[in-house]
Amino acid sequence: SSGINAEYGHWCNDNGVDNDDPRCGKVMLSGEMEKVTDDTEITWAKYGMFARHPATKQWPVSHGFAFYKLNIKNIFVLDFYGGPTMHLNVTEYLDYKFDW
């Protein structure tokens, strides 16, 4: 499982809402971890990792470091008291087109 909350967009802080308050929205993704083996995906994973964490490029091969991805099975949204308020359809979530 992995989660992210509205703190990353500063909404909570800007609106005086504590990060642990249920009104500070959270998205929780759960599923199965899978080792990345496709060359194109590995290239993309390396780009993202090394761009954000350049020191990892120098890690010894003997560390056995590998890239993994989360195959999402469930998406929960918590944006108020009482537990997750939405269980999103994974296909719709992944296919969503932003209209900024």
N, CA, C and O of each residue as an XYZ file, in Angstrom:
400
protein
N       0.834     -1.183      0.000
C       0.000      0.000      0.000
C       0.873      1.238      0.000
O       2.003      1.230      0.488
N       0.332      2.279     -0.548
C       1.006      3.564     -0.569
C      -0.052      4.643     -0.423
O      -1.192      4.470     -0.854
N       0.320      5.729      0.171
C      -0.648      6.802      0.345
C      -0.028      8.159      0.119
O       1.181      8.336      0.270
N      -0.848      9.102     -0.238
C      -0.429     10.492     -0.415
C      -1.577     11.361      0.073
O      -2.747     11.016     -0.091
N      -1.232     12.476      0.665
C      -2.308     13.335      1.150
C      -2.172     14.744      0.622
O      -1.198     15.089     -0.046
N      -3.175     15.555      0.936
C      -3.249     16.917      0.412
C      -2.130     17.808      0.931
O      -1.940     18.913      0.422
N      -1.385     17.351      1.935
C      -0.267     18.138      2.443
C       0.738     18.426      1.324
O       1.348     19.495      1.295
N       0.907     17.479      0.412
C       1.883     17.649     -0.658
C       1.518     18.809     -1.587
O       2.390     19.379     -2.243
N       0.265     19.148     -1.639
C      -0.158     20.295     -2.430
C      -0.330     21.543     -1.584
O      -0.755     22.577     -2.099
N      -0.015     21.472     -0.311
C      -0.068     22.574      0.646
C      -1.477     23.057      0.957
O      -1.638     24.068      1.641
N      -2.498     22.363      0.474
C      -3.870     22.800      0.723
C      -4.165     22.834      2.212
O      -4.729     23.808      2.711
N      -3.791     21.782      2.925
C      -4.105     21.684      4.356
C      -3.480     22.836      5.129
O      -4.157     23.529      5.888
N      -2.188     23.032      4.928
C      -1.492     24.104      5.629
C      -2.074     25.469      5.284
O      -2.280     26.301      6.169
N      -2.337     25.700      4.013
C      -2.880     26.994      3.581
C      -4.267     27.261      4.156
O      -4.683     28.414      4.275
N      -4.982     26.190      4.514
C      -6.338     26.337      5.036
C      -6.437     26.049      6.534
O      -7.536     25.898      7.069
N      -5.281     25.972      7.213
C      -5.268     25.778      8.651
C      -5.774     24.423      9.108
O      -6.282     24.292     10.222
N      -5.641     23.406      8.252
C      -6.092     22.063      8.586
C      -4.862     21.202      8.872
O      -3.943     21.129      8.056
N      -4.853     20.548     10.047
C      -3.751     19.676     10.429
C      -3.642     18.519      9.443
O      -4.654     17.987      8.985
N      -2.413     18.134      9.120
C      -2.171     17.061      8.168
C      -2.822     15.738      8.577
O      -3.194     14.943      7.714
N      -2.961     15.495      9.875
C      -3.567     14.245     10.347
C      -5.081     14.311     10.444
O      -5.726     13.306     10.744
N      -5.649     15.463     10.200
C      -7.104     15.634     10.235
C      -7.714     14.919      9.023
O      -7.208     15.070      7.911
N      -8.786     14.146      9.212
C      -9.395     13.439      8.068
C      -9.846     14.365      6.935
O      -9.990     13.919      5.796
N     -10.068     15.642      7.234
C     -10.456     16.578      6.165
C      -9.291     16.913      5.247
O      -9.494     17.458      4.162
N      -8.069     16.592      5.672
C      -6.896     16.754      4.820
C      -6.858     15.500      3.946
O      -6.320     14.469      4.351
N      -7.421     15.593      2.771
C      -7.665     14.445      1.914
C      -6.470     13.533      1.701
O      -5.327     13.981      1.622
N      -6.760     12.251      1.610
C      -5.737     11.239      1.387
C      -6.203     10.251      0.323
O      -7.384      9.912      0.249
N      -5.283      9.805     -0.478
C      -5.549      8.740     -1.437
C      -4.639      7.586     -1.064
O      -3.431      7.765     -0.906
N      -5.216      6.409     -0.924
C      -4.455      5.221     -0.569
C      -4.573      4.208     -1.706
O      -5.673      3.836     -2.116
N      -3.439      3.778     -2.196
C      -3.384      2.791     -3.278
C      -2.876      1.483     -2.692
O      -1.894      1.471     -1.950
N      -3.538      0.390     -3.022
C      -3.046     -0.909     -2.575
C      -3.091     -1.885     -3.743
O      -3.876     -1.722     -4.677
N      -2.247     -2.887     -3.676
C      -2.177     -3.878     -4.737
C      -0.989     -4.779     -4.526
O      -0.591     -5.044     -3.392
N      -0.423     -5.248     -5.616
C       0.705     -6.174     -5.552
C       1.941     -5.529     -6.171
O       1.874     -4.893     -7.223
N       3.081     -5.713     -5.483
C       4.351     -5.206     -5.992
C       4.898     -6.197     -7.016
O       4.854     -7.412     -6.822
N       5.412     -5.645     -8.105
C       5.978     -6.467     -9.176
C       7.323     -5.883     -9.578
O       7.449     -4.678     -9.795
N       8.326     -6.747     -9.676
C       9.645     -6.305    -10.112
C       9.561     -5.863    -11.566
O       8.975     -6.554    -12.400
N      10.151     -4.704    -11.868
C      10.150     -4.184    -13.235
C      11.210     -4.929    -14.036
O      12.379     -4.969    -13.651
N      10.786     -5.523    -15.164
C      11.716     -6.278    -16.009
C      11.771     -5.745    -17.437
O      12.732     -6.019    -18.157
N      10.773     -4.997    -17.855
C      10.720     -4.445    -19.204
C      11.784     -3.347    -19.345
O      11.862     -2.456    -18.499
N      12.593     -3.403    -20.392
C      13.686     -2.444    -20.577
C      13.209     -1.000    -20.633
O      13.860     -0.115    -20.077
N      12.088     -0.746    -21.293
C      11.558      0.614    -21.390
C      11.147      1.125    -20.010
O      11.422      2.272    -19.660
N      10.494      0.276    -19.237
C      10.080      0.668    -17.887
C      11.292      0.875    -16.970
O      11.293      1.778    -16.133
N      12.312      0.045    -17.129
C      13.513      0.204    -16.317
C      14.189      1.535    -16.637
O      14.637      2.239    -15.732
N      14.263      1.876    -17.909
C      14.859      3.156    -18.312
C      14.103      4.316    -17.680
O      14.715      5.251    -17.164
N      12.783      4.259    -17.718
C      11.942      5.313    -17.131
C      12.133      5.365    -15.612
O      12.233      6.449    -15.037
N      12.183      4.208    -14.966
C      12.363      4.148    -13.514
C      13.725      4.729    -13.116
O      13.826      5.476    -12.143
N      14.759      4.384    -13.868
C      16.093      4.918    -13.578
C      16.112      6.433    -13.730
O      16.683      7.139    -12.899
N      15.492      6.925    -14.786
C      15.441      8.371    -15.004
C      14.803      9.064    -13.793
O      15.354     10.028    -13.262
N      13.650      8.571    -13.366
C      12.956      9.193    -12.236
C      13.751      9.096    -10.948
O      13.843     10.072    -10.204
N      14.320      7.946    -10.678
C      15.081      7.744     -9.443
C      16.342      8.592     -9.426
O      16.603      9.302     -8.454
N      17.120      8.523    -10.488
C      18.405      9.219    -10.507
C      18.234     10.737    -10.588
O      19.082     11.477    -10.088
N      17.165     11.206    -11.203
C      16.912     12.650    -11.269
C      16.599     13.201     -9.876
O      17.009     14.311     -9.537
N      15.876     12.428     -9.081
C      15.491     12.889     -7.740
C      16.532     12.541     -6.680
O      16.682     13.262     -5.693
N      17.243     11.449     -6.880
C      18.199     10.944     -5.889
C      19.490     10.531     -6.594
O      19.756      9.339     -6.744
N      20.298     11.509     -7.030
C      21.488     11.217     -7.838
C      22.473     10.251     -7.175
O      23.160      9.506     -7.873
N      22.552     10.249     -5.858
C      23.510      9.375     -5.173
C      23.217      7.899     -5.422
O      24.127      7.072     -5.358
N      21.968      7.557     -5.704
C      21.616      6.150     -5.916
C      22.260      5.589     -7.180
O      22.390      4.374     -7.329
N      22.658      6.463     -8.078
C      23.302      6.003     -9.319
C      24.631      5.303     -9.021
O      25.097      4.483     -9.812
N      25.226      5.626     -7.896
C      26.531      5.072     -7.529
C      26.435      3.852     -6.613
O      27.463      3.311     -6.204
N      25.223      3.409     -6.286
C      25.094      2.249     -5.401
C      25.731      1.025     -6.052
O      25.549      0.792     -7.247
N      26.473      0.245     -5.275
C      27.119     -0.948     -5.829
C      26.096     -1.982     -6.303
O      25.030     -2.128     -5.705
N      26.421     -2.685     -7.365
C      25.564     -3.741     -7.897
C      25.320     -4.805     -6.824
O      24.266     -5.441     -6.795
N      26.303     -4.990     -5.950
C      26.188     -6.011     -4.900
C      25.041     -5.724     -3.917
O      24.643     -6.608     -3.158
N      24.517     -4.511     -3.928
C      23.367     -4.191     -3.077
C      22.097     -4.899     -3.549
O      21.148     -5.057     -2.781
N      22.084     -5.322     -4.804
C      20.907     -6.021     -5.331
C      19.696     -5.120     -5.518
O      18.560     -5.593     -5.492
N      19.929     -3.821     -5.707
C      18.831     -2.879     -5.882
C      18.049     -3.183     -7.158
O      18.639     -3.494     -8.192
N      16.737     -3.094     -7.083
C      15.878     -3.331     -8.247
C      14.702     -2.361     -8.184
O      14.391     -1.808     -7.130
N      14.067     -2.170     -9.312
C      12.889     -1.309     -9.389
C      11.629     -2.157     -9.335
O      11.565     -3.237     -9.923
N      10.638     -1.662     -8.629
C       9.344     -2.329     -8.489
C       8.241     -1.350     -8.817
O       8.416     -0.135     -8.717
N       7.109     -1.890     -9.209
C       5.933     -1.059     -9.453
C       4.751     -1.666     -8.703
O       4.727     -2.859     -8.401
N       3.789     -0.824     -8.416
C       2.583     -1.266     -7.722
C       1.497     -1.508     -8.757
O       1.074     -0.580     -9.447
N       1.046     -2.747     -8.866
C      -0.114     -3.065     -9.703
C      -1.341     -2.793     -8.839
O      -1.687     -3.582     -7.959
N      -1.981     -1.676     -9.103
C      -3.057     -1.181     -8.245
C      -4.292     -2.069     -8.350
O      -4.771     -2.372     -9.442
N      -4.793     -2.477     -7.189
C      -6.018     -3.278     -7.095
C      -7.147     -2.495     -6.436
O      -8.320     -2.702     -6.747
N      -6.786     -1.590     -5.522
C      -7.786     -0.810     -4.795
C      -7.326      0.632     -4.645
O      -6.142      0.900     -4.443
N      -8.270      1.550     -4.745
C      -8.013      2.967     -4.530
C      -9.072      3.474     -3.563
O     -10.272      3.377     -3.820
N      -8.599      4.018     -2.443
C      -9.506      4.561     -1.442
C      -9.228      6.042     -1.269
O      -8.073      6.469     -1.268
N     -10.287      6.821     -1.123
C     -10.161      8.249     -0.878
C     -10.756      8.545      0.486
O     -11.893      8.170      0.774
N      -9.981      9.220      1.323
C     -10.448      9.658      2.634
C     -10.416     11.179      2.620
O      -9.346     11.777      2.511
N     -11.573     11.801      2.729
C     -11.609     13.260      2.719
C     -12.542     13.837      3.777
O     -12.885     15.018      3.732
N     -12.951     12.999      4.730
C     -13.781     13.474      5.832
C     -13.798     12.395      6.905
O     -13.193     11.340      6.717
N     -14.450     12.622      7.988
C     -14.527     11.660      9.089
C     -15.330     10.431      8.679
O     -16.237     10.522      7.852
N     -14.991      9.276      9.264
C     -15.800      8.075      9.057
C     -15.188      7.030      8.150
O     -15.867      6.069      7.791
N     -13.946      7.179      7.769
C     -13.299      6.175      6.927
C     -13.335      6.558      5.461
O     -13.874      7.599      5.087
N     -12.742      5.685      4.623
C     -12.696      5.989      3.186
C     -14.094      6.229      2.632
O     -15.004      5.429      2.846
N     -14.253      7.333      1.921
C     -15.564      7.693      1.398
C     -15.780      7.222     -0.026
O     -16.913      7.174     -0.503
N     -14.702      6.877     -0.706
C     -14.831      6.443     -2.097
C     -13.907      5.269     -2.359
O     -12.763      5.256     -1.905
N     -14.389      4.314     -3.070
C     -13.575      3.226     -3.602
C     -13.617      3.424     -5.111
O     -14.615      3.100     -5.755
N     -12.548      3.948     -5.670
C     -12.532      4.317     -7.079
C     -12.288      3.118     -7.976
O     -11.597      2.172     -7.598
N     -12.861      3.169     -9.163
C     -12.618      2.166    -10.182
C     -11.195      2.370    -10.706
O     -10.861      3.459    -11.174
N     -10.365      1.348    -10.632
C      -8.951      1.461    -10.997
C      -8.788      1.866    -12.463
O      -7.971      2.735    -12.767
N      -9.531      1.270    -13.358
C      -9.421      1.588    -14.789
C      -9.779      3.051    -15.040
O      -9.063      3.746    -15.761
N     -10.867      3.522    -14.459
C     -11.258      4.926    -14.629
C     -10.199      5.858    -14.057
O      -9.893      6.893    -14.650
N      -9.640      5.494    -12.909
C      -8.608      6.317    -12.276
C      -7.380      6.431    -13.179
O      -6.863      7.530    -13.382
N      -6.910      5.304    -13.723
C      -5.706      5.312    -14.550
C      -5.940      5.960    -15.906
O      -4.998      6.478    -16.507
N      -7.174      5.944    -16.400
C      -7.488      6.523    -17.718
C      -7.940      7.967    -17.645
O      -8.239      8.567    -18.678
N      -7.997      8.551    -16.436
C      -8.525      9.907    -16.276
C      -7.699     10.915    -17.062
O      -6.469     10.886    -17.021
N      -8.373     11.800    -17.773
C      -7.720     12.858    -18.540
C      -7.980     14.180    -17.830
O      -9.127     14.599    -17.672
N      -6.898     14.832    -17.403
C      -7.022     16.102    -16.705
C      -7.492     17.183    -17.661
O      -7.077     17.232    -18.819
N      -8.356     18.042    -17.165
C      -8.834     19.185    -17.936
C      -8.469     20.439    -17.155
O      -9.302     21.016    -16.456
N      -7.218     20.848    -17.282
C      -6.700     21.969    -16.496
C      -7.089     23.217    -17.174
O      -6.765     24.305    -16.698
